Coordinates of N, CA and C and ligand atoms in Angstrom, one line a residue:
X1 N 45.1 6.4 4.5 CA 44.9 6.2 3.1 C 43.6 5.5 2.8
X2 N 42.5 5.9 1.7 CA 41.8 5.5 1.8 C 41.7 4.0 0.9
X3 N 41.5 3.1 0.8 CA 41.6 1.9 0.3 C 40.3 1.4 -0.4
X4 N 40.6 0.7 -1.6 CA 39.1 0.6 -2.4 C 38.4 -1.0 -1.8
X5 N 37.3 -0.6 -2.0 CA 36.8 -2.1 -1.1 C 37.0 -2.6 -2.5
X6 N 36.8 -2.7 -3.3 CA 36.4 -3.4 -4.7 C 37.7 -3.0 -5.4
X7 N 38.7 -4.0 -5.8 CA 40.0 -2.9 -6.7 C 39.7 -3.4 -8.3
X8 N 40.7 -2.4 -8.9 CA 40.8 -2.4 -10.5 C 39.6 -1.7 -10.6
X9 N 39.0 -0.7 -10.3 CA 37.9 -0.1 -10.7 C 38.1 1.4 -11.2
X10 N 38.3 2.2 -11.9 CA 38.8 3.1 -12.4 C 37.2 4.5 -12.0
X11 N 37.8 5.8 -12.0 CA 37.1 6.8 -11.7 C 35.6 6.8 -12.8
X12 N 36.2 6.5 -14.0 CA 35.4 6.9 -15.3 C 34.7 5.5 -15.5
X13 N 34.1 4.8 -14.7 CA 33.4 3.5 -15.1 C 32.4 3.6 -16.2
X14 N 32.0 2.7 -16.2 CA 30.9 1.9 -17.2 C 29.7 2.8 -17.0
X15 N 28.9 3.3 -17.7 CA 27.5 3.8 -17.1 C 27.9 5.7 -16.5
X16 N 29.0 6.1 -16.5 CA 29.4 7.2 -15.5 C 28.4 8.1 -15.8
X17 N 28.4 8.5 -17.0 CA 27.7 9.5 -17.0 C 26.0 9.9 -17.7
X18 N 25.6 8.4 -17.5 CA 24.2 8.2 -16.9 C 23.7 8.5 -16.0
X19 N 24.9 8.6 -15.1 CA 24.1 8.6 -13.5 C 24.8 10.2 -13.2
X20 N 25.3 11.0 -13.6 CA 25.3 12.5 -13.9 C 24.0 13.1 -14.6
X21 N 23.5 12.2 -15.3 CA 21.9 12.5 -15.7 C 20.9 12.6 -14.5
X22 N 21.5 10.9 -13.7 CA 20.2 11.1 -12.5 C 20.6 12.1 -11.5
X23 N 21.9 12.2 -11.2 CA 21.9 13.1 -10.5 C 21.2 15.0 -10.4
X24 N 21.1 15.1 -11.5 CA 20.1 16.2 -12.2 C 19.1 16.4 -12.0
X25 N 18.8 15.2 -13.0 CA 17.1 15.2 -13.2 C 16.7 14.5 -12.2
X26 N 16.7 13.5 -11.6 CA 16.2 13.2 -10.5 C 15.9 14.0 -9.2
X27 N 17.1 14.8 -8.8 CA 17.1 15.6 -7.7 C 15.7 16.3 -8.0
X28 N 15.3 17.4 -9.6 CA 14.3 17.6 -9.4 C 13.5 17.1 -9.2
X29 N 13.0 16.1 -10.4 CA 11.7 15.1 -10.1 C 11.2 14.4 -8.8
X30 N 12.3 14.4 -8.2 CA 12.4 13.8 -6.7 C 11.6 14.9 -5.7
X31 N 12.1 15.8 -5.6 CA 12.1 17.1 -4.3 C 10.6 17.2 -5.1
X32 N 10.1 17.7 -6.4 CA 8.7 17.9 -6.8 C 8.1 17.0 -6.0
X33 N 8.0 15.7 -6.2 CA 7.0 14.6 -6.2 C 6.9 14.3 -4.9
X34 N 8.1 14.7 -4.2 CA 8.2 14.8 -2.9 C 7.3 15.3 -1.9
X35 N 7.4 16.9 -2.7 CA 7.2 18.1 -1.8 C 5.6 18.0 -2.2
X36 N 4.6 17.4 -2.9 CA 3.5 16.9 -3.7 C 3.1 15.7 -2.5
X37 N 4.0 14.8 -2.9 CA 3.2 14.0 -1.6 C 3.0 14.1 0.1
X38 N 4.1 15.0 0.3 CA 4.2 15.5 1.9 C 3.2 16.8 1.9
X39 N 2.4 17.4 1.0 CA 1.7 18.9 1.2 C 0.3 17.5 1.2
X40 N 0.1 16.5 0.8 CA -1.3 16.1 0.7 C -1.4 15.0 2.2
X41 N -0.4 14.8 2.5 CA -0.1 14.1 3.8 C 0.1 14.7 5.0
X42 N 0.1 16.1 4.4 CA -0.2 17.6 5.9 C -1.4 17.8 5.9
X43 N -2.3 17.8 4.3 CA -3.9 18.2 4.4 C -4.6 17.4 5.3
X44 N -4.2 16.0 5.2 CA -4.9 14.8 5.3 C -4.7 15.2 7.2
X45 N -3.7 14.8 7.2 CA -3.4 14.5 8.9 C -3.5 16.2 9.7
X46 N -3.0 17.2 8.9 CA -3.7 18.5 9.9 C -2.1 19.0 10.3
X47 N -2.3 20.1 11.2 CA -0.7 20.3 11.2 C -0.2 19.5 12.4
X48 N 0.9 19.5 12.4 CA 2.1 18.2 13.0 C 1.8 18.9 14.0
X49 N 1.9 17.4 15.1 CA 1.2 17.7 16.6 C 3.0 18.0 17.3
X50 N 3.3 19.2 17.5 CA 4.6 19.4 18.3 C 4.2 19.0 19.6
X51 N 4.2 17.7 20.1 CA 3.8 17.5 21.5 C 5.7 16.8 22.1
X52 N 4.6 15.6 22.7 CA 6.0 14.7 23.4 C 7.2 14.6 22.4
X53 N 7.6 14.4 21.3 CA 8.6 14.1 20.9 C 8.8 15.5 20.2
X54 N 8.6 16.8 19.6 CA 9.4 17.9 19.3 C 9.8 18.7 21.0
X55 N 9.4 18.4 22.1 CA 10.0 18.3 23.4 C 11.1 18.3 23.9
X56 N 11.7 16.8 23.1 CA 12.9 16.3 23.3 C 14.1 17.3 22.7
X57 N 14.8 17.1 23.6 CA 16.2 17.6 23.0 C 16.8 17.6 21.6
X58 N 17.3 18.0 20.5 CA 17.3 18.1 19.1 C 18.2 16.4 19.0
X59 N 19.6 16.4 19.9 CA 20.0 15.5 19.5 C 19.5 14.1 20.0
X60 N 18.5 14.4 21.2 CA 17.7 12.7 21.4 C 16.1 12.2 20.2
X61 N 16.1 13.8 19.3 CA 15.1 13.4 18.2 C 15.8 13.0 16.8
X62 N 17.4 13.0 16.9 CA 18.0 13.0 15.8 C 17.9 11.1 15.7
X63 N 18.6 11.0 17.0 CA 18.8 9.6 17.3 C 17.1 8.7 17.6
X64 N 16.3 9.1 17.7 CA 15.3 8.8 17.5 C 14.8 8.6 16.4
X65 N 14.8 9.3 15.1 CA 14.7 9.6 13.8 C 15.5 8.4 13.0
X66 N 16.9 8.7 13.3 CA 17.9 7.4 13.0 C 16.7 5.8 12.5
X67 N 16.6 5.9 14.3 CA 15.5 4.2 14.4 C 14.2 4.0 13.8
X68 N 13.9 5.1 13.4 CA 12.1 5.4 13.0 C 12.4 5.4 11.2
X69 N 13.4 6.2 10.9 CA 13.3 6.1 9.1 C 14.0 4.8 8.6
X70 N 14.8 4.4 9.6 CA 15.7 3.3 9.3 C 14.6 2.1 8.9
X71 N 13.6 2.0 9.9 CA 12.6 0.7 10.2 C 12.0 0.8 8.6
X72 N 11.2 2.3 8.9 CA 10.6 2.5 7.6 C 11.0 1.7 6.1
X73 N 12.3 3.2 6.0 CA 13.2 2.2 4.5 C 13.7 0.8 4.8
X74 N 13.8 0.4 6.1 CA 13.6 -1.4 5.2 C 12.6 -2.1 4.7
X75 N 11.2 -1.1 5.5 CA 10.2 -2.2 5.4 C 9.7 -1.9 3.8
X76 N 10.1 -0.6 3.7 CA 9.7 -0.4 1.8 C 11.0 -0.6 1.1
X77 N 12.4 -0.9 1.3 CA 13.0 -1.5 0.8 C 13.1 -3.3 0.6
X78 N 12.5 -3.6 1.9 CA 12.5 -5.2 1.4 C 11.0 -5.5 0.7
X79 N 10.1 -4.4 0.5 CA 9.1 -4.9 -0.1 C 9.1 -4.4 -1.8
X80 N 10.2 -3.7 -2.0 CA 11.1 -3.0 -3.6 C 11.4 -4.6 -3.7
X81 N 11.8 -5.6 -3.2 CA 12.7 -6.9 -3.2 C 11.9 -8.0 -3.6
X82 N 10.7 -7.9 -2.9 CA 9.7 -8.7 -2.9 C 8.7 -9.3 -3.5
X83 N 8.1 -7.9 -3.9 CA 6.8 -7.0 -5.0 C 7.5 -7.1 -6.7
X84 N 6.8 -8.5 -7.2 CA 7.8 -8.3 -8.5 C 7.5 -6.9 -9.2
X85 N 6.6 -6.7 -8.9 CA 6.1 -5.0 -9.9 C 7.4 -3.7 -9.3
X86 N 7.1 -3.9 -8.2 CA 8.2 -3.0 -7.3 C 9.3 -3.3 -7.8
X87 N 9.9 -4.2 -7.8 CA 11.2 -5.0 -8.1 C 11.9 -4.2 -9.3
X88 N 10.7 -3.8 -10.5 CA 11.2 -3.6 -11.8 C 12.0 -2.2 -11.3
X89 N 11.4 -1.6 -10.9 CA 11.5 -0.2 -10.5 C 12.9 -0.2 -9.7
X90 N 13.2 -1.2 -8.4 CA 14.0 -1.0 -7.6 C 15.4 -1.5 -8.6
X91 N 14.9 -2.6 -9.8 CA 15.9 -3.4 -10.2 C 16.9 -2.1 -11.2
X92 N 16.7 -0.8 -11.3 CA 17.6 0.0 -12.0 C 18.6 0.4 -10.9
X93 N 18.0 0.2 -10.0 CA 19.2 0.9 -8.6 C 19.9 -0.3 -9.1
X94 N 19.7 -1.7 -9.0 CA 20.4 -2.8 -8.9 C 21.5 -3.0 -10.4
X95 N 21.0 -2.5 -11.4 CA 21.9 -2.8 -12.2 C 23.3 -2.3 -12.1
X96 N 23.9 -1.7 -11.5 CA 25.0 -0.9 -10.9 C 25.8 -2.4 -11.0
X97 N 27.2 -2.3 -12.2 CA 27.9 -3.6 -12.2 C 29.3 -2.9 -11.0
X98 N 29.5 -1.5 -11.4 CA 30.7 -0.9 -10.0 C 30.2 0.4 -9.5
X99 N 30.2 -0.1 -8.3 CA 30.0 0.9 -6.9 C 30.8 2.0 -6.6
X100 N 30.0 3.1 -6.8 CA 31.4 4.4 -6.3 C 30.1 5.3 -6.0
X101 N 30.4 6.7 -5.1 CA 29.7 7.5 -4.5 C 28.7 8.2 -5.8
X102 N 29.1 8.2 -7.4 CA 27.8 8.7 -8.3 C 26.8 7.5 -8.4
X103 N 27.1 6.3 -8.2 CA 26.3 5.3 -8.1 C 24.7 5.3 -7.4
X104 N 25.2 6.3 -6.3 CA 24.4 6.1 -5.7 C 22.5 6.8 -6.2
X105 N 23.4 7.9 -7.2 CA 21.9 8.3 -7.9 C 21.0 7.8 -8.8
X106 N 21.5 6.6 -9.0 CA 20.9 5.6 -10.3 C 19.6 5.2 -9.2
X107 N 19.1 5.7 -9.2 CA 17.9 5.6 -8.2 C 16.3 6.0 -9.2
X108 N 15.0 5.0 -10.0 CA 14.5 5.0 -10.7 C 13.1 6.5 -9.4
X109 N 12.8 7.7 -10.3 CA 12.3 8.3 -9.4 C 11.0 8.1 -8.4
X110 N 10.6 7.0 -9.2 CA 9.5 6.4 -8.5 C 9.9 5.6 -7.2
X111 N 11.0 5.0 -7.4 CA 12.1 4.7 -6.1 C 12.0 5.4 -4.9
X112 N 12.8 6.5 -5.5 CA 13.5 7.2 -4.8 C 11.9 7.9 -3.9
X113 N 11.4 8.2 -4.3 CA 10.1 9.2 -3.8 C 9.3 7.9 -2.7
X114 N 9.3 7.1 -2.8 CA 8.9 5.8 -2.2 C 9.6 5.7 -0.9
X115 N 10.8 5.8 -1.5 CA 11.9 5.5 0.1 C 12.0 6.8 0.7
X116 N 11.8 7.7 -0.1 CA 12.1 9.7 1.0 C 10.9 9.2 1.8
X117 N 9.6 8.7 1.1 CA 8.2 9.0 2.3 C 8.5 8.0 3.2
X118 N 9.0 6.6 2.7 CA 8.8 5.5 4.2 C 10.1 5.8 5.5
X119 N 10.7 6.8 4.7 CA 12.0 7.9 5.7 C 11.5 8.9 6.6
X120 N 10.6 9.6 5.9 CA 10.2 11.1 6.3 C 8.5 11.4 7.0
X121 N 7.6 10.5 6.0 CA 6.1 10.6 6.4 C 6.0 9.9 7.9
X122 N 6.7 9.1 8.9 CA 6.6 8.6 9.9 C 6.8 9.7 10.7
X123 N 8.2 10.2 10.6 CA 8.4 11.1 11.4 C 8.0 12.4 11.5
X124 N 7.0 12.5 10.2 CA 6.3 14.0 10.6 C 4.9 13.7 11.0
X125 N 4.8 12.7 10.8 CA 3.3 12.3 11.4 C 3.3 12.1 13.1
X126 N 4.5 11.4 13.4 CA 4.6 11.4 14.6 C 5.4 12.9 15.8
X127 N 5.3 13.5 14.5 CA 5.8 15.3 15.3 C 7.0 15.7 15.3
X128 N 8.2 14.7 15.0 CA 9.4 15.8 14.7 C 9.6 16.7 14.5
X129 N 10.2 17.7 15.0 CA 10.8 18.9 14.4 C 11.7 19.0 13.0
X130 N 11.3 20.2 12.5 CA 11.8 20.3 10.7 C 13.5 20.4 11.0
X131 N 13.9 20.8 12.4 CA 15.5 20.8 12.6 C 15.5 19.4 12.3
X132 N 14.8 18.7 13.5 CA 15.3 17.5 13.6 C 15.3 16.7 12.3
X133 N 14.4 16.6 11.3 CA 14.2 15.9 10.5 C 15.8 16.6 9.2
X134 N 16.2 17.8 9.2 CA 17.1 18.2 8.8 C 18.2 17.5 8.8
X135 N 18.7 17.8 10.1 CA 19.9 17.1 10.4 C 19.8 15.6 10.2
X136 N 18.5 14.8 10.3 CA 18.9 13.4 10.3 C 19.3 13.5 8.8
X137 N 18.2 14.4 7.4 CA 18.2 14.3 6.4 C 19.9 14.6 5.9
X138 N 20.5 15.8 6.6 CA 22.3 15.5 6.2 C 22.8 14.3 6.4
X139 N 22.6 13.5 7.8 CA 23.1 12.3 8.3 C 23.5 11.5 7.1
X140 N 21.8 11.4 6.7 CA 21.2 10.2 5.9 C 21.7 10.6 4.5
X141 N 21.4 11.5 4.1 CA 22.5 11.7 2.5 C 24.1 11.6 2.7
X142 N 25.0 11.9 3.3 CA 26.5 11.5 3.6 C 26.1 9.7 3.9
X143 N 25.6 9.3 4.6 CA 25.6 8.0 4.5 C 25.5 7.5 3.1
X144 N 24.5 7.2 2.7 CA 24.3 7.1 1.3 C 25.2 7.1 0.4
X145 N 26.0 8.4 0.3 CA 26.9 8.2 -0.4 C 28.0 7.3 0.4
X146 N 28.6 7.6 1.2 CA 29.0 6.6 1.6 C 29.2 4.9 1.0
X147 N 27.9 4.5 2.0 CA 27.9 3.0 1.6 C 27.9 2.6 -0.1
X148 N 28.0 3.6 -0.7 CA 27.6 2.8 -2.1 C 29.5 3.3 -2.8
X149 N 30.1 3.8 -1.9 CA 31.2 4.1 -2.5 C 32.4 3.0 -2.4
X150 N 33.1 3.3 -3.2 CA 34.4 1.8 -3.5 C 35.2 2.1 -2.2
X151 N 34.8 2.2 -1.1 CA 35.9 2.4 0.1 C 35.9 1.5 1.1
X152 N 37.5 1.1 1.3 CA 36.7 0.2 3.3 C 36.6 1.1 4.4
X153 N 35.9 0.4 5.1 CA 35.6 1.9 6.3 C 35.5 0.1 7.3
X154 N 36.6 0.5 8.1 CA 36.6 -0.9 9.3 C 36.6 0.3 10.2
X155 N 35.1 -0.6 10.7 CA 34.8 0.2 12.3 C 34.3 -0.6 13.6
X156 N 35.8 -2.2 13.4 CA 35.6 -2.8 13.9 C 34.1 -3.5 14.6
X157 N 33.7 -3.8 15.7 CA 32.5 -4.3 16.3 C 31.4 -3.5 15.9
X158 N 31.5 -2.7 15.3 CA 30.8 -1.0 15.4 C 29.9 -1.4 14.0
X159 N 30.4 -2.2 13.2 CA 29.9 -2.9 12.1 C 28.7 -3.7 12.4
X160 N 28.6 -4.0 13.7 CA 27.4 -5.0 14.0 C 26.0 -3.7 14.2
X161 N 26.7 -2.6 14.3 CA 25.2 -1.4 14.6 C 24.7 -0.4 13.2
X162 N 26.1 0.0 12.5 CA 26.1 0.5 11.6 C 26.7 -0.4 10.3
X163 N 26.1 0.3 9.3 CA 26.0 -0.1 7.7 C 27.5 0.7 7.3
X164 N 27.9 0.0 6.6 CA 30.0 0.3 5.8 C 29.6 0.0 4.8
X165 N 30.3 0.6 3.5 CA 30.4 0.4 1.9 C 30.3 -1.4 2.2
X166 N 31.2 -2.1 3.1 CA 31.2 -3.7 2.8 C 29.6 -4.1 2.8
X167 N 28.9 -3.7 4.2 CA 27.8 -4.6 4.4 C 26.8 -4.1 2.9
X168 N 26.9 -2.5 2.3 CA 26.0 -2.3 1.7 C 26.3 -2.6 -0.3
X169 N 27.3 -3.4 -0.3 CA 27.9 -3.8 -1.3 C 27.5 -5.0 -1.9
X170 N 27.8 -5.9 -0.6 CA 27.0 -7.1 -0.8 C 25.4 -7.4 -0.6
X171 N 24.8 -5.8 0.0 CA 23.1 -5.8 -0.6 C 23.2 -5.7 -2.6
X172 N 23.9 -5.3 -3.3 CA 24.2 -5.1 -4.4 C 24.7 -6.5 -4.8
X173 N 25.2 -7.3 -4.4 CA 26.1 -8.7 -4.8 C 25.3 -9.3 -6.1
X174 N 26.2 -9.6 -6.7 CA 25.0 -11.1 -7.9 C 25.4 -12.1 -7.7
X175 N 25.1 -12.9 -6.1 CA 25.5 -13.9 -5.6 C 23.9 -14.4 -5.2
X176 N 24.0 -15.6 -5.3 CA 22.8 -16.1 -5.2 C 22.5 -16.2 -3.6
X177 N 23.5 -16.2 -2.7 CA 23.8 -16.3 -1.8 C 23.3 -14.8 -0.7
X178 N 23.6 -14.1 -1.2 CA 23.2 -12.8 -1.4 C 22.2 -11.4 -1.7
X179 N 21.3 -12.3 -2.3 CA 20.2 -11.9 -2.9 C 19.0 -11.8 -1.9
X180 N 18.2 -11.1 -2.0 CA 17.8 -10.5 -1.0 C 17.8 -9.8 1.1
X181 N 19.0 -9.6 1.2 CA 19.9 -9.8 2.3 C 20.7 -8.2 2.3
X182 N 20.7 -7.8 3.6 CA 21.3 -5.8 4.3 C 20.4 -5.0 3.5
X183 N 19.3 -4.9 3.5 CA 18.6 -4.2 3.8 C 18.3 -2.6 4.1
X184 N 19.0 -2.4 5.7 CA 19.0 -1.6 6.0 C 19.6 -0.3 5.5
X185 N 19.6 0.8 5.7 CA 20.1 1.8 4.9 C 21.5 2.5 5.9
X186 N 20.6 1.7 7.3 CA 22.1 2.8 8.0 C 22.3 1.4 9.1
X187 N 21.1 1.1 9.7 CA 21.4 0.7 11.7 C 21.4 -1.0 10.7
X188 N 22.4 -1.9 10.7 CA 22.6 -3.1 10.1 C 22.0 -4.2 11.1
X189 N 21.6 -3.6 12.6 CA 20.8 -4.7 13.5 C 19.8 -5.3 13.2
X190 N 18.8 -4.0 12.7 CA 17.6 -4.6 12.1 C 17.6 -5.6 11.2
X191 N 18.5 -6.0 10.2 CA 18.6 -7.0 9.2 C 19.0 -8.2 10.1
X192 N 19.9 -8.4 11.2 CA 19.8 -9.0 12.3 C 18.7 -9.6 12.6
X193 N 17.7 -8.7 13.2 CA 16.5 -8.9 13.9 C 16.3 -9.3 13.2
X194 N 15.7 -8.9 11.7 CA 14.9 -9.7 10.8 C 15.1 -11.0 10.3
X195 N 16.8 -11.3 10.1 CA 17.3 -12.4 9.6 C 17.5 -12.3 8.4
X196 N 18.0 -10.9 7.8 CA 18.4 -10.9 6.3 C 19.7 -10.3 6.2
X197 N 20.7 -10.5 7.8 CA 21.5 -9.8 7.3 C 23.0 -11.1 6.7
X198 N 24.0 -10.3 6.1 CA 24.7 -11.7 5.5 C 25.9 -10.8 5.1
X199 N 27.1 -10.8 6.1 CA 28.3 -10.2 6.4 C 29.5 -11.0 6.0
X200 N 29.6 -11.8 4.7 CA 31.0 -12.1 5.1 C 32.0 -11.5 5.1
X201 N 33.5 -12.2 5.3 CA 34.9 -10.9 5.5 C 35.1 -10.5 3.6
X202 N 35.3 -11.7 3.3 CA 35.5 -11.0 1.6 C 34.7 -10.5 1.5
X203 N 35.3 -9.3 0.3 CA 33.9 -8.4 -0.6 C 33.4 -9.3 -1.6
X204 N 32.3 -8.4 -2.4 CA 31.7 -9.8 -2.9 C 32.2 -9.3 -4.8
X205 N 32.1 -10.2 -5.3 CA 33.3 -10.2 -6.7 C 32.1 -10.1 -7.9
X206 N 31.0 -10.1 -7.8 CA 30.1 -9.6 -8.9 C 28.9 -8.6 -8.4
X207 N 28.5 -7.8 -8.8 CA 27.5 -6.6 -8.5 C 27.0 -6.4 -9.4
X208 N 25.2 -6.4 -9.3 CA 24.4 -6.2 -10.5 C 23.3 -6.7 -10.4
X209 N 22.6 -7.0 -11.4 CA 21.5 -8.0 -11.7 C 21.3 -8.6 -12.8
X210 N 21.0 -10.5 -13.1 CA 20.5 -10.4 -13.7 C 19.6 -9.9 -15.2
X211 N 18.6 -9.4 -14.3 CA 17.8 -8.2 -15.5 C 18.3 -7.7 -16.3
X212 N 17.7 -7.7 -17.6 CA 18.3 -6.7 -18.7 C 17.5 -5.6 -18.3
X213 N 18.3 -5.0 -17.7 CA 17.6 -3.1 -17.7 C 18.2 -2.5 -18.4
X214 N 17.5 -2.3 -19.5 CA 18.3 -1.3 -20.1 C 19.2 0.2 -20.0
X215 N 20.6 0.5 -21.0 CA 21.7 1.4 -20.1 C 21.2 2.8 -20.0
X216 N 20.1 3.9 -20.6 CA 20.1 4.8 -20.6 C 19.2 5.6 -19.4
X217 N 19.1 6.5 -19.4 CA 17.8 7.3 -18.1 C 16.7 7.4 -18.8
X218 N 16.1 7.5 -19.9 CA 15.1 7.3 -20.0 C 14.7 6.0 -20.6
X219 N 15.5 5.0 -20.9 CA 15.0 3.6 -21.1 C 14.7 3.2 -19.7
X220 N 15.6 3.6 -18.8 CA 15.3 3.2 -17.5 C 13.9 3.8 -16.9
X221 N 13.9 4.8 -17.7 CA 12.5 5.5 -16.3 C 11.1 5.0 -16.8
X222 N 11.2 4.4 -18.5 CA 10.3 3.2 -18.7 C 10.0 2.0 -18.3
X223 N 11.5 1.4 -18.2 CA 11.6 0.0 -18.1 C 10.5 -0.9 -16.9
X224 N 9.9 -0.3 -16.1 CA 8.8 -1.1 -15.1 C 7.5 -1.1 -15.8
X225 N 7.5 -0.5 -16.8 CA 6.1 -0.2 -17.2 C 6.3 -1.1 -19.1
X226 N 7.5 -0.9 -19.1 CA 7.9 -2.3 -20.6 C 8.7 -3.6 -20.3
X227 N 9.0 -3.6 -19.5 CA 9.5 -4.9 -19.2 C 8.6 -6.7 -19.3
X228 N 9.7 -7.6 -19.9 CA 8.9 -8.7 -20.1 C 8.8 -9.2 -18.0
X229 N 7.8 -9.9 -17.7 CA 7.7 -10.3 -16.2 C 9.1 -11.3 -15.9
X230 N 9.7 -11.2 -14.9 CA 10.9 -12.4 -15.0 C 10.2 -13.1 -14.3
X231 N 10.8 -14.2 -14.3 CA 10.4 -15.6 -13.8 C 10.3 -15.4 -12.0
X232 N 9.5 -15.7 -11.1 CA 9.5 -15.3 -9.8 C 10.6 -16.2 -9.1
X233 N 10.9 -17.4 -9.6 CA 11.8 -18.6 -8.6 C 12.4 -19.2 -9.6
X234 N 13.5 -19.9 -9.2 CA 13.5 -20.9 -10.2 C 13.5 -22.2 -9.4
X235 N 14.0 -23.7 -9.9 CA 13.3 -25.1 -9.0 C 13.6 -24.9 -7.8
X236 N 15.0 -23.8 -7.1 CA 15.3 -24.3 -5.7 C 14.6 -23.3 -4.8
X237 N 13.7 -22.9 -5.8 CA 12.7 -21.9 -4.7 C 13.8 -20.6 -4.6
X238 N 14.4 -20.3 -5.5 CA 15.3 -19.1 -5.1 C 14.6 -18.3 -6.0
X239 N 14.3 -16.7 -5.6 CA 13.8 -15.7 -6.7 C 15.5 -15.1 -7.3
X240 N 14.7 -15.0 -8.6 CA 16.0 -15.4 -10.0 C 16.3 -13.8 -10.3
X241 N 17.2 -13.4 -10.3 CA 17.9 -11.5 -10.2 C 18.6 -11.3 -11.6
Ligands
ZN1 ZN1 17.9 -3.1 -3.0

């Protein structure tokens, strides 16, 4: 049976059918801006060198891919965290007060197009195959939904390699404790390595931000470009969410 990480949370939440908007319109504006920035990132670099790594066997480039998009979307995800200008943009994914698998489209499209290239432009620059980049790309959307959904998924020690709705819940947390911390989108070591990862056993009991972002898709697809600046810290040197 499957068990809600988060309980009392009902199907029809808050916001539901906002994010039936992003799921729409996003998808297209997404795959456009997408398919726009990867045709000028082919002109530039020439066609993809099929050498040493399209070589490899499909499933040693999948697992390869894994570790190469993963690095990527942290390094443009913890810089969404960082970059107050970024921030505005990344902070509509963050307004999410309950987590369930439509959640996961509240993704502002300037976001989203940001995190497909620091996923995808590594790996085609460095020669992957369009299989290979395929299949990671199924992997990587079932994950996705996944982690952002109200479920527990215990996969015992297995938690210290891979990312569960828990670890990716409390990247969401409005704990001060919590704020800026998991990272990662799938492999949870790297936030390890880096020192941003922050696992405890309870779930965490507020989700959100902060920020007044406003509730609609198109207040939101403004909101980085009208927003008043928040405050960068407050006295304990903590940046304020
Ligand atoms: Zn984030």
């Amino acid at each position: 049976m499957l068990l809600p990480n988060r309980r009392g949370q009902g199907f029809f939440r808050r916001h539901w059918f906002n994010d039936i908007i992003y799921m729409f319109a996003n998808g297209i504006v997404v795959r456009i801006g997408f398919i726009l920035l990867i045709t000028a990132v082919a002109n530039w670099w020439g066609p993809a060198p099929h050498g040493f790594v399209a070589s490899l066997p499909l499933w040693l480039q999948v697992v390869a891919a894994y570790v190469v998009a993963d690095a990527g979307v942290y390094a443009a995800h913890r810089s969404f965290h960082a970059i107050p200008w970024l921030w505005s943009f990344h902070s509509v994914h963050h307004s999410i007060e309950e987590l369930d698998w439509l959640a996961t489209h509240r993704v502002h499209a300037a976001d989203q197009i940001i995190l497909a290239a620091a996923a995808y432009l590594p790996l085609f620059v460095l020669g992957f195959t369009a299989e290979a980049m395929a299949v990671h790309a199924m992997i990587y959307t079932v994950q996705s939904y996944l982690v952002h959904s109200n479920v527990r998924v215990a996969i015992g020690p297995l938690r210290h390699v891979f990312a569960t709705p828990h670890f990716h819940h409390w990247h969401h947390a409005n704990h001060v404790e919590a704020y800026d911390r998991n990272f990662a989108p799938s492999l949870t070591w790297l936030d390890r390595l880096f020192g941003t990862l922050h696992l405890p056993d309870a779930a965490p009991t507020r989700l959100g931000t902060d920020d007044e972002v406003p509730p609609d898709y198109l207040r939101q697809l403004a909101w980085p470009f009208v927003r008043r600046q928040r405050p960068e810290a407050n006295s304990a040197g903590v940046t304020v969410r």
